[in-house]
XYZ file of C-alpha atoms in Angstrom:
537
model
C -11.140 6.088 -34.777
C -8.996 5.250 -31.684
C -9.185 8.458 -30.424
C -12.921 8.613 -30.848
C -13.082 5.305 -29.025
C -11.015 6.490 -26.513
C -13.360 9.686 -25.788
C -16.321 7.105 -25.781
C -14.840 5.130 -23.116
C -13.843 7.930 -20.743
C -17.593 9.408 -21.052
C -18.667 5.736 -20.014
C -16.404 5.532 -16.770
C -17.111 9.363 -16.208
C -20.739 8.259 -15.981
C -20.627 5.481 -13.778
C -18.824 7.088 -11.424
C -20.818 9.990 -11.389
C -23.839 7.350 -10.899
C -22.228 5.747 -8.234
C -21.393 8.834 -6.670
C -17.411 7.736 -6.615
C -16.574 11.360 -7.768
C -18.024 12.856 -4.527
C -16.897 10.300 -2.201
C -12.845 11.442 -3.250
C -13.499 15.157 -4.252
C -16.023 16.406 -1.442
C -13.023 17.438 1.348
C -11.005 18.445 -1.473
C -10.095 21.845 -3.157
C -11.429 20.292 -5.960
C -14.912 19.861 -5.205
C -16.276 22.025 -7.353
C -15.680 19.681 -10.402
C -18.251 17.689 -8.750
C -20.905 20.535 -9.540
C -19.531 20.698 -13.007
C -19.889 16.689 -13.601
C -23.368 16.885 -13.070
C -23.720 19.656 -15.542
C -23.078 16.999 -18.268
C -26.364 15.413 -20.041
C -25.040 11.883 -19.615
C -25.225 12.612 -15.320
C -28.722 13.710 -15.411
C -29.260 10.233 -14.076
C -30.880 9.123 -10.364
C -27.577 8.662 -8.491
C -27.158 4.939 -6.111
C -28.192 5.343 -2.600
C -26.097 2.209 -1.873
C -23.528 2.003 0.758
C -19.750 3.056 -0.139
C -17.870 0.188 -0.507
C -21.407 -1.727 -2.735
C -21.269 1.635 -4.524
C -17.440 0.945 -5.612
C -17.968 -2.915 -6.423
C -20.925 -2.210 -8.532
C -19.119 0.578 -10.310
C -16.172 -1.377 -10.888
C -18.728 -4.450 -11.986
C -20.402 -1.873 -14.290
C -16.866 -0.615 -15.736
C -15.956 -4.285 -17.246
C -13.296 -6.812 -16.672
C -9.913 -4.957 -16.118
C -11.727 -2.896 -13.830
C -12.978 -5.870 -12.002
C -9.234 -7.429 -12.107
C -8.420 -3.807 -10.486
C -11.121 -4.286 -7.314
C -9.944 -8.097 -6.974
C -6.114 -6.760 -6.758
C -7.280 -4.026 -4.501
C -8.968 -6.537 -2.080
C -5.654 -7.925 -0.790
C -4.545 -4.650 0.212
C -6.252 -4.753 3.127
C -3.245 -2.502 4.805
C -4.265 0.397 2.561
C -8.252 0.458 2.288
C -11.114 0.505 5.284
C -12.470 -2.720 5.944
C -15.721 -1.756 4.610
C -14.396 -1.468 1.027
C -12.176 -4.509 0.989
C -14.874 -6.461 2.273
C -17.018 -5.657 -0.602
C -14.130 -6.035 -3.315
C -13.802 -9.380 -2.341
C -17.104 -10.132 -3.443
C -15.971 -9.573 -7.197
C -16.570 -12.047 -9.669
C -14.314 -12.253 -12.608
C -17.373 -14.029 -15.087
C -17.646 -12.848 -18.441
C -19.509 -13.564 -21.360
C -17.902 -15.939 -23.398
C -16.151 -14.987 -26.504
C -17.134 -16.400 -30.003
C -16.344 -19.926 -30.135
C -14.856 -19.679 -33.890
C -12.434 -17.042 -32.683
C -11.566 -19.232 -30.169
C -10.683 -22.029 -33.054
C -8.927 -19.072 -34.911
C -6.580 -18.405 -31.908
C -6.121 -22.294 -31.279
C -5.316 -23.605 -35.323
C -2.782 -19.947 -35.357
C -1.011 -20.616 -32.202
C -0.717 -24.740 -32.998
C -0.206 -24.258 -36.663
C -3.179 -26.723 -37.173
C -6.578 -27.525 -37.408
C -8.359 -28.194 -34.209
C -9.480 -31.187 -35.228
C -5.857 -32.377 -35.828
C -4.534 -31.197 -32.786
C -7.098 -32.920 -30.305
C -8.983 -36.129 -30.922
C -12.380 -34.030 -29.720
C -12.671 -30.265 -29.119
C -15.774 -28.767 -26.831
C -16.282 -25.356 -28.620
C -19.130 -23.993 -25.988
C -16.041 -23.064 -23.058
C -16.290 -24.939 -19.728
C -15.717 -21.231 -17.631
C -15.095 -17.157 -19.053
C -13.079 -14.879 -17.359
C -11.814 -11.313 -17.986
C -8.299 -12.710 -19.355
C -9.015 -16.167 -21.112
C -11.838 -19.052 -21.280
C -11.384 -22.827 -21.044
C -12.363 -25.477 -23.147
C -12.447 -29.317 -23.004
C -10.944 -31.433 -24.948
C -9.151 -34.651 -25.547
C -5.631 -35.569 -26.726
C -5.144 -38.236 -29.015
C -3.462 -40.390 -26.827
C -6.672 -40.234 -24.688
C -5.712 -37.844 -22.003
C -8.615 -35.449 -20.731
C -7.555 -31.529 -20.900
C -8.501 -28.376 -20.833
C -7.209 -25.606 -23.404
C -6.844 -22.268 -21.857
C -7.425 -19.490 -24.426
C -6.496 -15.755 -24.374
C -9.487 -13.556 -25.167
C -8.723 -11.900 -28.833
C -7.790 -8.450 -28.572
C -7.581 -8.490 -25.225
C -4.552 -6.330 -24.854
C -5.363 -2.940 -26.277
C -8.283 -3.076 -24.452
C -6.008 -3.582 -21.636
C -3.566 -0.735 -22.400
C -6.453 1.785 -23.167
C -8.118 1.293 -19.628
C -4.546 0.761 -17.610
C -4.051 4.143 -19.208
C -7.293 5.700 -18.009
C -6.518 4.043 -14.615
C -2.978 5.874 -14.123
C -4.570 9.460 -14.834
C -7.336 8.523 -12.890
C -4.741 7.516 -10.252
C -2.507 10.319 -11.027
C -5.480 12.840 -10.101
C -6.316 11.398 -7.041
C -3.000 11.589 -5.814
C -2.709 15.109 -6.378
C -6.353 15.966 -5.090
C -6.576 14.223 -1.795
C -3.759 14.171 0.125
C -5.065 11.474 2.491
C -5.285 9.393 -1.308
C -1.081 9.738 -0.957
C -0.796 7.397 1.879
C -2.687 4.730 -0.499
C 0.152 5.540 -3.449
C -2.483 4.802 -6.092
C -0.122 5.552 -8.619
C 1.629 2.365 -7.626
C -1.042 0.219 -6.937
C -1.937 0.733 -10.480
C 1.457 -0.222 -11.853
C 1.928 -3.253 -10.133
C -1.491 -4.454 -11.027
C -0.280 -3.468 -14.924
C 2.589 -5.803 -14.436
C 0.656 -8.441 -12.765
C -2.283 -8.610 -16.109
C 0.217 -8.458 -18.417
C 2.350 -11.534 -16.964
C -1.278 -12.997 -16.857
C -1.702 -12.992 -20.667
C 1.985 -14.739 -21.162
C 0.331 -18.689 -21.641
C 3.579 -19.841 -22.013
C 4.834 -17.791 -18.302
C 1.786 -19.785 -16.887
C 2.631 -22.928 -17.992
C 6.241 -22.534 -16.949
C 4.965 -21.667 -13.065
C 2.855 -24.682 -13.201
C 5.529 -26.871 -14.619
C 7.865 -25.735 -11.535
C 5.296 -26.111 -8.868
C 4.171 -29.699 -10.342
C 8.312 -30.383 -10.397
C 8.418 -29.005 -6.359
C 5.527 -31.468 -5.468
C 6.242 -34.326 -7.166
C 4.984 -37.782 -5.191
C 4.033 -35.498 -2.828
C 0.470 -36.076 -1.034
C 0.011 -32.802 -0.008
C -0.785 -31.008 -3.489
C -1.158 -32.268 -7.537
C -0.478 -30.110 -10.204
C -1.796 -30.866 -13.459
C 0.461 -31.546 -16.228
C 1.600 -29.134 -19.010
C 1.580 -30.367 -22.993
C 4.021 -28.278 -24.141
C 2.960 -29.905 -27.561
C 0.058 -27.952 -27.686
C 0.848 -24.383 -25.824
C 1.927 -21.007 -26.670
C 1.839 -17.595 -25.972
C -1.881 -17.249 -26.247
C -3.334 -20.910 -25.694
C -2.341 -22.984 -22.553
C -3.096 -26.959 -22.732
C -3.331 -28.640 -19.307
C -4.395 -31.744 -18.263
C -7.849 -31.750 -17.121
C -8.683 -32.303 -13.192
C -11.902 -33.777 -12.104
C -12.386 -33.201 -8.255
C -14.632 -30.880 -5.887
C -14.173 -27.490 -5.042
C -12.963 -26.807 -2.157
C -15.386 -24.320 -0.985
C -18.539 -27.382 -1.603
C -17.832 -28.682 2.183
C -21.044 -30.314 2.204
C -20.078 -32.947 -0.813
C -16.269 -33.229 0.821
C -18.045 -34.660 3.935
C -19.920 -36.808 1.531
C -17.291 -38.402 0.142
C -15.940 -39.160 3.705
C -13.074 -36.036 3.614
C -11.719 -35.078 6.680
C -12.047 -31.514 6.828
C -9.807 -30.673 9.752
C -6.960 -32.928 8.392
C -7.545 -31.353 5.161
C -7.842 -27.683 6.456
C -3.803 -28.519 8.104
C -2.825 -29.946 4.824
C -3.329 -26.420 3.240
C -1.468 -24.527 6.156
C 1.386 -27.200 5.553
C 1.317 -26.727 1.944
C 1.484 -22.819 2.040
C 4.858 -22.437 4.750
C 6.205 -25.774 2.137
C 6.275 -23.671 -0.491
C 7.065 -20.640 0.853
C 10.141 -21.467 3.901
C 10.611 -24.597 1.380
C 10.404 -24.447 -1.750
C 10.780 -20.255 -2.468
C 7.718 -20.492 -4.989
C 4.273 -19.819 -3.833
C 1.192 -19.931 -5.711
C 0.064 -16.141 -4.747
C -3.877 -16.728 -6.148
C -5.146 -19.374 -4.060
C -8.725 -18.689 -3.806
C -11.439 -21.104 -3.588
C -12.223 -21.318 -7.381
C -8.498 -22.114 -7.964
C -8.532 -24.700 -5.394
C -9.827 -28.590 -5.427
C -9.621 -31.555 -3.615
C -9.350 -34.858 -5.031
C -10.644 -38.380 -3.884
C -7.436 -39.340 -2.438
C -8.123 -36.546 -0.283
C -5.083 -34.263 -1.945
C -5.478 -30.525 -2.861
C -5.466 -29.457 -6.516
C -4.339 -26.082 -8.067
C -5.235 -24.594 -11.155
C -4.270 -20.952 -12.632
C -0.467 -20.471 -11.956
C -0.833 -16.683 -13.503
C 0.658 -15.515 -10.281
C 3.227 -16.586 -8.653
C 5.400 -15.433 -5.787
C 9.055 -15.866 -4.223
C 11.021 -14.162 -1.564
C 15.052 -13.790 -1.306
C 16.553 -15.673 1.020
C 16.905 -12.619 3.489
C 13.133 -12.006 3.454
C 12.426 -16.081 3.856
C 14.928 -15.701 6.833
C 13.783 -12.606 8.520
C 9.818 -13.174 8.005
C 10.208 -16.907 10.091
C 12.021 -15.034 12.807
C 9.103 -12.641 12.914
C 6.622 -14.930 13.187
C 9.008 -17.190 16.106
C 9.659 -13.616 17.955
C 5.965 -12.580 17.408
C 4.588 -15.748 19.144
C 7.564 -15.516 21.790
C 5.953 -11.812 22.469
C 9.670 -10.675 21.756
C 8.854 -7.430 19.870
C 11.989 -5.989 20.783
C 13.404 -8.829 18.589
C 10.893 -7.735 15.606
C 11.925 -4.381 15.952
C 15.344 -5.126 15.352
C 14.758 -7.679 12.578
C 12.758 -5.063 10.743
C 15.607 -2.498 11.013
C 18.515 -5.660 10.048
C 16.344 -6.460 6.921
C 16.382 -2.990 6.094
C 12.588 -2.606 5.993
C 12.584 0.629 8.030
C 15.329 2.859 7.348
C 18.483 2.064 9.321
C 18.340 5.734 11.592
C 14.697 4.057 13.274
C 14.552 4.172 16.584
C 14.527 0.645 17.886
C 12.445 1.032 21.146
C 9.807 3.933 19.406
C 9.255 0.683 16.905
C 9.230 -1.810 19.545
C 6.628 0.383 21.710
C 4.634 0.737 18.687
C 4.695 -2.703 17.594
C 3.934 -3.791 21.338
C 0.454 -1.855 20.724
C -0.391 -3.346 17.966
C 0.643 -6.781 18.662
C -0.757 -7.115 22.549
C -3.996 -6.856 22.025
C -4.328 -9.863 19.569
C -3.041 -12.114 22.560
C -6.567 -11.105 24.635
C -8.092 -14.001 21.801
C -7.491 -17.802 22.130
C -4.470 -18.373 20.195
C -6.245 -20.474 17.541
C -8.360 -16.887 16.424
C -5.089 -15.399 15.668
C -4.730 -14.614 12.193
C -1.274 -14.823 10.701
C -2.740 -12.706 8.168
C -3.909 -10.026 10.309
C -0.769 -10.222 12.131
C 1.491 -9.573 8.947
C -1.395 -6.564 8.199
C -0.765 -4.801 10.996
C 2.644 -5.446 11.344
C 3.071 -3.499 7.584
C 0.860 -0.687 8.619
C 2.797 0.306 11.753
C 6.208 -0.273 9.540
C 4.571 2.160 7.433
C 4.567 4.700 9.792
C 8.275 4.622 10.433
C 8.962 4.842 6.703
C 8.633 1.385 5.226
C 7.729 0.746 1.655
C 5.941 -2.860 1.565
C 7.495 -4.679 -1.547
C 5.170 -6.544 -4.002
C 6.080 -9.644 -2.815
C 5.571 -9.054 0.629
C 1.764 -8.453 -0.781
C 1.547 -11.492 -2.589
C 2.381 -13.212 0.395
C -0.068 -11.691 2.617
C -2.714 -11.862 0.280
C -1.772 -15.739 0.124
C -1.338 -16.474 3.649
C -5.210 -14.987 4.243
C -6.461 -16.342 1.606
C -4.888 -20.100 2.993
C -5.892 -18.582 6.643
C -10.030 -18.001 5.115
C -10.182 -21.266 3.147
C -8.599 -23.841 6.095
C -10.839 -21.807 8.716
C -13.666 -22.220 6.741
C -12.909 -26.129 7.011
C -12.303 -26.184 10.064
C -13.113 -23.270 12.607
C -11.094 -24.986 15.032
C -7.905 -24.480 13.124
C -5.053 -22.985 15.006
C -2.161 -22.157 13.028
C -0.020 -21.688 14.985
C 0.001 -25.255 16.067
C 0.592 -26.198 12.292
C 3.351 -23.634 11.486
C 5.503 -23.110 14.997
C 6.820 -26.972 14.447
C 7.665 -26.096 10.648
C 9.062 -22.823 11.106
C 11.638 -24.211 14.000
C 12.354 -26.765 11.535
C 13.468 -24.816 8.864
C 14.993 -22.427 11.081
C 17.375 -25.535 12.350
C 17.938 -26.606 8.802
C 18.969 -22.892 8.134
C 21.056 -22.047 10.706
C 21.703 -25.086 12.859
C 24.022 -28.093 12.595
C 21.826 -29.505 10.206
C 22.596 -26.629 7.938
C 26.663 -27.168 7.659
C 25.762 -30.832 7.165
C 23.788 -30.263 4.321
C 26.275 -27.483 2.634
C 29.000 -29.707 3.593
C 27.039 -32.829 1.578
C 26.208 -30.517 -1.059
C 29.346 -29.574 -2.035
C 31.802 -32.299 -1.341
C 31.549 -34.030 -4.539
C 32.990 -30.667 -6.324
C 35.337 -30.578 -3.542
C 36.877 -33.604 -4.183
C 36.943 -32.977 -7.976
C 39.150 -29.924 -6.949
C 40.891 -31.661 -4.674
C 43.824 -32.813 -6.749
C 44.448 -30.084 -8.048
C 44.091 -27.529 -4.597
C 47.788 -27.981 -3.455
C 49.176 -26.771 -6.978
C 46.883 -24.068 -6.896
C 47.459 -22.809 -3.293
C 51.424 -22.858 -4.051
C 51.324 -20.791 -7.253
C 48.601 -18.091 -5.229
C 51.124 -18.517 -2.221
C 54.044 -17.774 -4.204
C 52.257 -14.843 -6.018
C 51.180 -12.887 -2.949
C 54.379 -13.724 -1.478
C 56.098 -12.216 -4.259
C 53.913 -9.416 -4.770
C 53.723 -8.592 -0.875
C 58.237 -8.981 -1.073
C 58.205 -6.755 -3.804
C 55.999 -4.150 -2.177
C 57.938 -4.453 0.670
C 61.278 -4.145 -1.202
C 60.105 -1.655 -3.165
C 59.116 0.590 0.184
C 61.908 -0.351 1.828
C 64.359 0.881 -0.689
C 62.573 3.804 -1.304
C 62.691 4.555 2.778
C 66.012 4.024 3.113
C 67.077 6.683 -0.183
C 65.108 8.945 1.634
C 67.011 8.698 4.856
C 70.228 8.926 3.312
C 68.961 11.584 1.429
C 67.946 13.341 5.206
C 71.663 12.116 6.202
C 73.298 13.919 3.731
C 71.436 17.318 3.668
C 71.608 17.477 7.816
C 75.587 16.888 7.411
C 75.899 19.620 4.366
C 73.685 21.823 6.618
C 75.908 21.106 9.592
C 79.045 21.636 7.591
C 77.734 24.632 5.610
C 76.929 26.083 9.333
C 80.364 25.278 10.498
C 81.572 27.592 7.523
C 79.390 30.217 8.330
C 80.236 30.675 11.843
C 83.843 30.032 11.150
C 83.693 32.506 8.751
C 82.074 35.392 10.833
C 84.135 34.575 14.355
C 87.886 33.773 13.036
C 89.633 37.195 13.163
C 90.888 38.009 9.942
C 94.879 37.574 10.645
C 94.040 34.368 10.975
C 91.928 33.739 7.401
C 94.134 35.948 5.779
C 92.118 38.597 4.316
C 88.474 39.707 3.817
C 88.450 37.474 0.667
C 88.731 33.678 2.653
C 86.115 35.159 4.742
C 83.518 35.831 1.983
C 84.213 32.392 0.665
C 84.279 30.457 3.751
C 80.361 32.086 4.134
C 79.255 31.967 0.747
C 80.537 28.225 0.821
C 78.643 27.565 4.120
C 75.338 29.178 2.891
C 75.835 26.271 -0.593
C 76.123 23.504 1.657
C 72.822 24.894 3.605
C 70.746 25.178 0.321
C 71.900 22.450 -1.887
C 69.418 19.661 -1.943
């Protein structure tokens, strides 16, 4: 039956992107090509094919193909370094709406993951779901204590699916890697697993609800960004209880001037709010698009789905703010170098060939007031020539571009006016002084005094004994070398006297005329003696 379900599903895709002509856009140029011929030998391609552009040809295939595919397109449209602008454009344009699932499963999964009735758990359930995505849909409902929230619930059976059509996708991605070679330079293979990894973390509630309790703990009193609460109470692996936010979406500027929002104060907040949790905190949320994204009355921003989330090490933090201070300094001999420090190119690069490269990339951008440049662009670009000298962009690089344009779209689409730079050169020279700067040892010093001074009492005990050990163990190495040094030079001292004294025989021996040593017989000793003392060790 799985098998047979399997077969079912791979005619489906096979004919949609036969329809959409997706199999002659990668195989024409190919050695390949003739499987196109044979593809449309097959009854279920007897269909009209699209005569829609490429990229609306790949979104509506990808629409047609269901949900994970969908999730595929919308990963795909952040990698704006690998695919032609005409395609990422149109991926972008995916919407992740599904048909609701059957309210009583949705009870099912609720009263099995609680270990109660609904109506026990919550003092009112809505059953019809507020929103449907691929993943999960949302309810509303109401704790008994009176709190407003919303119950996140992960569609039933949803992994299988999953697996069956991430499986399709990696032999799909397999072929095309082997078929056209300009596909290699895309590394489809890996696209595909990190998008595995990234739905599968998605369908963890409790992972979720763990990112949203950290990023509500990093902005706490803050009034730059609220972050609902968790209710731990009621969430588990498969249903996520939040409290419930009532404010506007971002993206409905005409009702945020309404209610007397200022939109270019607002559109800084969310440039602020990105390099805060990024330089700052070390935990970005890497999915801010405009349906995650709301602004309350007090004129705050509001984040909801914490399935992603990204963080750099401290090296990355470190080298990307120099990057961005050397970019705007139009020191690309200094980006060069930090890209070959941080070990993003390999170490044999060529620092001026990267520098000249960069320079050619990066010059042109500075022909545009500076408030058009995109930081997003920049960090694009920037990739795509590392690419060339042998960099492999990490996944959290990605997440961080795809954040920093998707921050870049929504506070430009507040205010066209922004300029980023204005917002983020002050911040980054900030943290770079709090890094590196006096400010730095003041705060290391602060932090770790009080276990300093715990230790203190006991320091000057502990410094004797490791004193006295390496003093002891350094004497006897020494004493040990020394004695052995000076048996071997009395051991030199004796054999060079035997050998002198053996030599003395020898020539005594051979010169004294006989009368004098008596016979033959003295003479054969007095040389057999002198050849011992030569010999003997």
């Amino acid at each position: 039956m799985k098998l047979l379900k399997q077969l079912f599903r791979m005619i489906k895709i096979n004919r949609v992107l036969s329809h959409y002509q997706i199999d002659r856009m990668v195989l024409a140029n190919t050695k390949y090509a003739w499987l196109i011929l044979l593809n449309q030998l097959l009854p279920w391609n007897w269909s009209r094919k699209s005569s829609a552009s490429r990229g609306e040809r790949i979104r509506f295939a990808l629409e047609e193909l269901g949900p994970i595919f969908i999730k595929l397109g919308q990963a795909l449209s952040t990698r704006k370094d690998l695919l032609p602008q005409d395609i990422s454009v149109e991926l972008t344009k995916l919407q992740d709406d599904c048909p609701p699932f059957d309210e009583a499963h949705s009870k099912q999964i609720i009263e099995l993951a609680l270990k109660q009735p609904v109506e026990e758990a919550f003092a009112s359930f809505d059953p019809v779901p507020m929103a449907s995505a691929s993943i999960a849909q949302v309810h509303a409902a109401t704790l008994h204590n009176g709190t407003d929230v919303v119950v996140k619930v992960v569609r039933p059976n949803i992994k299988p699916v999953i697996e069956q059509d991430v499986g399709i996708m990696f032999s799909l991605a397999g072929l095309l890697e082997k078929a056209v070679k300009e596909a290699r330079r895309l590394h489809p293979v890996e696209v595909v697993s990190e998008f595995e990894k990234t739905i599968l973390d998605e369908l963890d509630m409790m992972r979720e609800a763990a990112n949203a309790t950290q990023l509500r703990r990093n902005f706490e009193d803050s009034d730059l960004l609220y972050v609902p609460e968790i209710y731990w109470s009621h969430t588990n692996d498969n249903v996520m209880t939040m409290e419930r936010i009532y404010g506007t979406r971002i993206s409905e500027t005409e009702k945020l001037i309404e209610q007397g929002i200022d939109l270019t104060d607002l559109s800084a907040k969310g440039v602020t709010i990105f390099f805060t949790q990024v330089f700052k905190h070390n935990f970005f949320h890497a999915d801010m698009h405009p349906g995650n994204i709301f602004v309350l009355p007090d004129g705050r921003y509001a984040a909801i789905d914490f399935g992603i989330m990204g963080t750099l090490t401290p090296e990355d933090q470190r080298y990307l703010a120099e990057n961005f201070l050397a970019f705007f300094n139009r020191d690309y001999l200094k980006v060069s170098e930090l890209h070959i420090e941080s070990e993003w190119v390999p170490s044999d690069t060529r620092v001026n060939e990267l520098e000249s490269a960069i320079r050619a990339v990066c010059e042109p951008i500075w022909d545009r007031p500076l408030k058009e440049i995109s930081f997003g662009l920049f960090l694009m670009r920037l990739f795509q020539t590392a690419r060339r000298f042998g960099m492999e962009v990490q996944p959290q690089l990605v997440l961080l571009q795809k954040t920093l344009l998707n921050i870049e779209g929504l506070g430009r689409q507040l205010d066209d006016e922004l300029d980023l730079w204005d917002t983020a050169k002050p911040f980054l020279e900030e943290w770079m002084q709090e890094r590196v700067g006096p400010q730095s040892l003041i705060k290391n010093i602060k932090a770790n005094l009080p276990f300093w001074i715990e230790q203190a009492p006991q320091m000057p005990g502990l410094l004797h004994s490791t004193l006295n050990k390496l003093a002891h163990n350094d004497l006897n190495v020494q004493s040990q070398q020394m004695i052995s040094l000076q048996t071997e030079i009395r051991t030199q001292n004796r054999q060079q006297r035997q050998r002198a004294i053996g030599l003395g025989l020898i020539l005594l021996g051979l010169f004294l005329p006989v009368e004098i040593l008596y016979d033959s017989w003295m003479q054969l000793g007095l040389l057999a003696l002198g050849s011992y003392f030569i010999i003997r060790k």
